[in-house]
mmCIF file of C-alpha atoms in Angstrom:
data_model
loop_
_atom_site.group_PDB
_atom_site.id
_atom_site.type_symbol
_atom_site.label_atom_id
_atom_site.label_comp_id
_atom_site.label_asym_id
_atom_site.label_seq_id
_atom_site.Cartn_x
_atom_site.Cartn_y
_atom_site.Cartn_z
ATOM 1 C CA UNK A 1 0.000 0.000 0.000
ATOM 2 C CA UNK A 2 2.964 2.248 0.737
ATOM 3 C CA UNK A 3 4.003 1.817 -3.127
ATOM 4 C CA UNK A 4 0.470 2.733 -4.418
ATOM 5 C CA UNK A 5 0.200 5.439 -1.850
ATOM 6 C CA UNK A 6 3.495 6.890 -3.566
ATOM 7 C CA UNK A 7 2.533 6.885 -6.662
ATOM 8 C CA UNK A 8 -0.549 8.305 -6.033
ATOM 9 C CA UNK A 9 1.102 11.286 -4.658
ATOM 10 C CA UNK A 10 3.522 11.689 -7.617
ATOM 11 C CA UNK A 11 0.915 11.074 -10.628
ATOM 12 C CA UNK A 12 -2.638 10.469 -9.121
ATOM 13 C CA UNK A 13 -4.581 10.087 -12.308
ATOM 14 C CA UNK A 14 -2.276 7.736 -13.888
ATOM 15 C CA UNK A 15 -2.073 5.459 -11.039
ATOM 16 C CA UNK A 16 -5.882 5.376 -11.036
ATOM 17 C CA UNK A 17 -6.006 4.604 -14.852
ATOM 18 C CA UNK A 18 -3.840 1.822 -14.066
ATOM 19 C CA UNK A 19 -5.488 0.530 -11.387
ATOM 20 C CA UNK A 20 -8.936 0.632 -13.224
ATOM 21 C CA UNK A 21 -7.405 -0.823 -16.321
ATOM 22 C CA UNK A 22 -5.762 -3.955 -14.199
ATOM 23 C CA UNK A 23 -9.287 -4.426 -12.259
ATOM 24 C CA UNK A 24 -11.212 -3.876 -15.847
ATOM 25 C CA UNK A 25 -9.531 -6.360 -17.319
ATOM 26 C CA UNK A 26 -9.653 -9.041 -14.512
ATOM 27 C CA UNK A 27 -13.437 -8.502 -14.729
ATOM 28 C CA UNK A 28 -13.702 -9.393 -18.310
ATOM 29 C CA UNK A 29 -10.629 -12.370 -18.030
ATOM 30 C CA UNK A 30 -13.225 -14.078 -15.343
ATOM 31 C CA UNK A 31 -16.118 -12.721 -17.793
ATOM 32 C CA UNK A 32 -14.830 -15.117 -20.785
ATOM 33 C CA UNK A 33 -13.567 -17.980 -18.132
ATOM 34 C CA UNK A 34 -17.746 -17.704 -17.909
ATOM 35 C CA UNK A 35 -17.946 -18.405 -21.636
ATOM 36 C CA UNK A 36 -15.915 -22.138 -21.671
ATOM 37 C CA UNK A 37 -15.437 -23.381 -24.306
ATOM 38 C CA UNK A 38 -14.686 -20.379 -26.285
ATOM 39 C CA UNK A 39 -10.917 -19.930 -26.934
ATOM 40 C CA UNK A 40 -9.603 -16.541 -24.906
ATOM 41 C CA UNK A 41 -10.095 -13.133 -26.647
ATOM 42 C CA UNK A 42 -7.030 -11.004 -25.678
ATOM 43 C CA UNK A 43 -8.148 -8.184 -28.044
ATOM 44 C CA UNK A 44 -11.552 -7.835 -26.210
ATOM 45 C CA UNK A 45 -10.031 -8.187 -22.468
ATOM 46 C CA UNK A 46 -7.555 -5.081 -23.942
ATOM 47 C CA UNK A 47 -10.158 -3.170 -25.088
ATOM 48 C CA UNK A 48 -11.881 -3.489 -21.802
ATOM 49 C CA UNK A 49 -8.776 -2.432 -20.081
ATOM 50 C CA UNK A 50 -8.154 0.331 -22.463
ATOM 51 C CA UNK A 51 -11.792 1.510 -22.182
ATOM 52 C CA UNK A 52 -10.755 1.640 -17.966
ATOM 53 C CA UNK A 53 -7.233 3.483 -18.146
ATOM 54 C CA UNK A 54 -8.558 6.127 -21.047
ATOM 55 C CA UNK A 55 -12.365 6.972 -20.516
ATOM 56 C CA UNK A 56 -13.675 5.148 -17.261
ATOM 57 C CA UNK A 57 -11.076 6.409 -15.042
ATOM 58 C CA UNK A 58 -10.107 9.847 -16.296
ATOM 59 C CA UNK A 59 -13.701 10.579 -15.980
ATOM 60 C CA UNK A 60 -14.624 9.388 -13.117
ATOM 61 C CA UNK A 61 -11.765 10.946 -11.438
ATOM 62 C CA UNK A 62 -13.051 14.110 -12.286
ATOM 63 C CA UNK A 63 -16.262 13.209 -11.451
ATOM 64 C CA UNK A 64 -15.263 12.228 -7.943
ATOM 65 C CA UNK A 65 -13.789 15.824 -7.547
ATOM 66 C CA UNK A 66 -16.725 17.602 -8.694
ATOM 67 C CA UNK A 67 -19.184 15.626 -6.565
ATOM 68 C CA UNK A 68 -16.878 16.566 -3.575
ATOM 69 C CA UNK A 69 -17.011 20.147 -4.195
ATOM 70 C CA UNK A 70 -20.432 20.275 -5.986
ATOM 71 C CA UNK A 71 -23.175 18.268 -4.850
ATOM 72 C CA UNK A 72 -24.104 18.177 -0.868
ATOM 73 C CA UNK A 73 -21.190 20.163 -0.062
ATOM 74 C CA UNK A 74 -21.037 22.509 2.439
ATOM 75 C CA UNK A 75 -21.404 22.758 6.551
ATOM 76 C CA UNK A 76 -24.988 22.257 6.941
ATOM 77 C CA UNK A 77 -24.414 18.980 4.772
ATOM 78 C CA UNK A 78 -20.974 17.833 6.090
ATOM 79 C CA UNK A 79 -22.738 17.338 9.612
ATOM 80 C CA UNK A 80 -25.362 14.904 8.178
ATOM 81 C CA UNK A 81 -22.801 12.384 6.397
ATOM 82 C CA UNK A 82 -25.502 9.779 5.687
ATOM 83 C CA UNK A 83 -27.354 12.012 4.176
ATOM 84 C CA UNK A 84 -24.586 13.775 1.930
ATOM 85 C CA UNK A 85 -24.016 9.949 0.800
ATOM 86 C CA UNK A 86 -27.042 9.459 -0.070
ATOM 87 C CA UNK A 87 -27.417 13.213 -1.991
ATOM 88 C CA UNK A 88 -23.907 11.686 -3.932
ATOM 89 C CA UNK A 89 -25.314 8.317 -4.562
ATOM 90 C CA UNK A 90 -28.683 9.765 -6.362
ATOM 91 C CA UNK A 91 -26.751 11.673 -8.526
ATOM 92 C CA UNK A 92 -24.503 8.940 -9.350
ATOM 93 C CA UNK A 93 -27.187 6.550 -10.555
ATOM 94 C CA UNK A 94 -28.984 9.255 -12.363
ATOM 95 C CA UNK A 95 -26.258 11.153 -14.374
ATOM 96 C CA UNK A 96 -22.521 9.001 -14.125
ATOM 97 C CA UNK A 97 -23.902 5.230 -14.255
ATOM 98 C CA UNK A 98 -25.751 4.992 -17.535
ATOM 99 C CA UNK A 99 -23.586 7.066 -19.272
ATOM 100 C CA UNK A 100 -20.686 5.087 -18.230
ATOM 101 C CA UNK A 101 -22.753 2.070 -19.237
ATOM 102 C CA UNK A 102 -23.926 3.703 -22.342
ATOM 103 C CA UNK A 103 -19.708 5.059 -23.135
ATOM 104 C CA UNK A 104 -18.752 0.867 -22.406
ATOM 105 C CA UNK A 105 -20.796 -0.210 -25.154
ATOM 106 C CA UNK A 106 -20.417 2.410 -27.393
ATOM 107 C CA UNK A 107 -16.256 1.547 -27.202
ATOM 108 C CA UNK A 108 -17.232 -1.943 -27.276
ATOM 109 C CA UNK A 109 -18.855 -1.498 -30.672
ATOM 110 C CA UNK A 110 -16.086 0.394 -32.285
ATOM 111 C CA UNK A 111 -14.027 -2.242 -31.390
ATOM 112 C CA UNK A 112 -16.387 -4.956 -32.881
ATOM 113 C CA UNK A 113 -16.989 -2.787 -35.525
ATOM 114 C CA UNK A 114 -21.224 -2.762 -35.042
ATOM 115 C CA UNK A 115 -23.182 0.334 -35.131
ATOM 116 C CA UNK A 116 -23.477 2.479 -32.333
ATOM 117 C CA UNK A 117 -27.156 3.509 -32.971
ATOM 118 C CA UNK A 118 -27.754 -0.448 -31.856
ATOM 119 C CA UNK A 119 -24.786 -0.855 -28.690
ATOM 120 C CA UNK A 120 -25.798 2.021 -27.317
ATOM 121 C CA UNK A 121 -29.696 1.810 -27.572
ATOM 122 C CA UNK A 122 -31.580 2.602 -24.265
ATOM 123 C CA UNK A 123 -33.301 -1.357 -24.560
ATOM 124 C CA UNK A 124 -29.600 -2.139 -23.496
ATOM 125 C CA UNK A 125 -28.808 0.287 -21.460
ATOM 126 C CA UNK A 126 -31.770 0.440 -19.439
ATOM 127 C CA UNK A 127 -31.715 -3.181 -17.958
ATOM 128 C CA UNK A 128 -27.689 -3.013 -17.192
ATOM 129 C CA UNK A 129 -28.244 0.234 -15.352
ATOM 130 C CA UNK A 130 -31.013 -1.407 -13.302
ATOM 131 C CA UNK A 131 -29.737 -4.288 -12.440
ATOM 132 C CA UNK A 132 -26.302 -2.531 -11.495
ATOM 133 C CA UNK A 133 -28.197 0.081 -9.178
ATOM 134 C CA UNK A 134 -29.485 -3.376 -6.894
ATOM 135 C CA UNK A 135 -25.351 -3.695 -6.394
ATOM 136 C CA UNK A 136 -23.750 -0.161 -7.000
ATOM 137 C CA UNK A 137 -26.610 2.027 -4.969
ATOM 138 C CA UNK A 138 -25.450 0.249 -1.536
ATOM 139 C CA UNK A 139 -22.251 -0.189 -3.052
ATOM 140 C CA UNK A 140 -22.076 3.860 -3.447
ATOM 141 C CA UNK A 141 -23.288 4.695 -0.516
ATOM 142 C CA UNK A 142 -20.540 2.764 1.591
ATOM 143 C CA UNK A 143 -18.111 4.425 -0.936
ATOM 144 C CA UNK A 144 -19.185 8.096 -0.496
ATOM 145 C CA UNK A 145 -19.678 7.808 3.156
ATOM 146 C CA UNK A 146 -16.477 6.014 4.438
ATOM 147 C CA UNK A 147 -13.757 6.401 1.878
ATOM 148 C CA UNK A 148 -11.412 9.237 1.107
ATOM 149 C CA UNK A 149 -11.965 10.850 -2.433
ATOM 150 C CA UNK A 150 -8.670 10.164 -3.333
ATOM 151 C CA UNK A 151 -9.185 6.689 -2.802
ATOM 152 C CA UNK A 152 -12.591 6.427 -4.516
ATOM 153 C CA UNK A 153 -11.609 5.466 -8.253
ATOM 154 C CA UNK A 154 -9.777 2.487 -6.307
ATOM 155 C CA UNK A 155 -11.972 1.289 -4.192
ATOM 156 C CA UNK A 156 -14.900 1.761 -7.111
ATOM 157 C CA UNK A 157 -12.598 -0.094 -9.285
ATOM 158 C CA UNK A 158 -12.161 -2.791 -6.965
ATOM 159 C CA UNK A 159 -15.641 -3.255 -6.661
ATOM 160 C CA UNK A 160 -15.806 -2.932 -10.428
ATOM 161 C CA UNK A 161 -14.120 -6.818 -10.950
ATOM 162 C CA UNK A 162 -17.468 -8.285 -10.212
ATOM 163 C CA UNK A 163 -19.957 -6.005 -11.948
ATOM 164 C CA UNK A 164 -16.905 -5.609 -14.816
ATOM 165 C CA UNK A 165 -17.741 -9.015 -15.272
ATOM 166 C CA UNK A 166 -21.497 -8.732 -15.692
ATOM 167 C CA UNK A 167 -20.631 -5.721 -18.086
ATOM 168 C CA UNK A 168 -17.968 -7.289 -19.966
ATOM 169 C CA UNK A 169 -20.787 -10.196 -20.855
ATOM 170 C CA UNK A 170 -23.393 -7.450 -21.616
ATOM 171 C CA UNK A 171 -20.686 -5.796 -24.226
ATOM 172 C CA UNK A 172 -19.524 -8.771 -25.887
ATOM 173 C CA UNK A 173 -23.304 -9.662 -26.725
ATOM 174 C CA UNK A 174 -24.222 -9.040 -30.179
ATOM 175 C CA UNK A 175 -27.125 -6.130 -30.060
ATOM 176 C CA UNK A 176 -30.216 -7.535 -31.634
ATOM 177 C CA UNK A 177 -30.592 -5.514 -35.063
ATOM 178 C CA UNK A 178 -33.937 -3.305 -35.045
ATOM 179 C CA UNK A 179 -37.059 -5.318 -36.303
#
């Protein structure tokens, strides 16, 4: 922890993207483990990491920061922490989670080479965003109640293996053409 501690000091954002993009691509590694007997698909667990170090957490990063300084912020919030969670959380489902969901499957169909108009489609988005708000609501309020912002793209990230999993899965399936 003292090594990751360091280099958070010295280059914060880049030892975030690297964390994500290690944790991103462990989710979709155990994602395809899922899919036996198909042979491993290094260009797709890249891509996932890639999507983590250049868009996911850049992004959220920044999004961290603003919440911190934006939303619930002040004294008369600061003294009701549950409640400031809670302010951060709502936000966070409503405005960062299906875009993020919406940005993964976008990438992921550039790199298949599908159109976007069908990845990105709110029939897809819609039920990944709901199911991820039964783990990431609870998940998010733990994380902006008890952790340090500096640690939050981390400790998201962390939590990210399991759901990256889920997502990764989502991704890879082919998007149903329109009627």
């Amino acid at each position: 922890m003292q090594a990751y501690a360091a280099a958070m000091k010295h280059s914060p954002l880049l030892t975030k993207a690297a964390s994500a993009s290690v944790l991103f691509g462990l989710g979709d590694v155990f994602a395809q483990q899922q899919l036996r007997p198909a042979p491993f698909d290094a260009r797709r667990a890249g891509s996932f990491a890639a999507f983590a170090a250049l868009v996911y957490a850049p992004v959220q990063h920044m999004w961290f920061g603003w919440m911190e300084a934006h939303v619930a912020a002040g004294r008369t919030w600061a003294a009701r922490p549950m409640l400031q969670a809670a302010a951060r959380v709502a936000a966070h489902s409503v405005v960062f989670a299906p875009c993020s969901i919406a940005a993964l499957f976008a990438w992921t169909a550039v790199a298949r080479g599908s159109p976007l108009t069908v990845a990105c489609a709110p029939e897809r988005v819609a039920p990944v965003w709901a199911a991820g708000s039964v783990f990431w609501i609870p998940t998010m309020l733990g994380i902006y109640r008890f952790v340090p912002l500096a640690s939050r793209v981390l400790v998201t990230s962390a939590c990210n293996v399991g759901w990256s999993s889920y997502l990764s899965s989502c991704a890879a399936a082919p998007p149903s053409e329109p009627g």
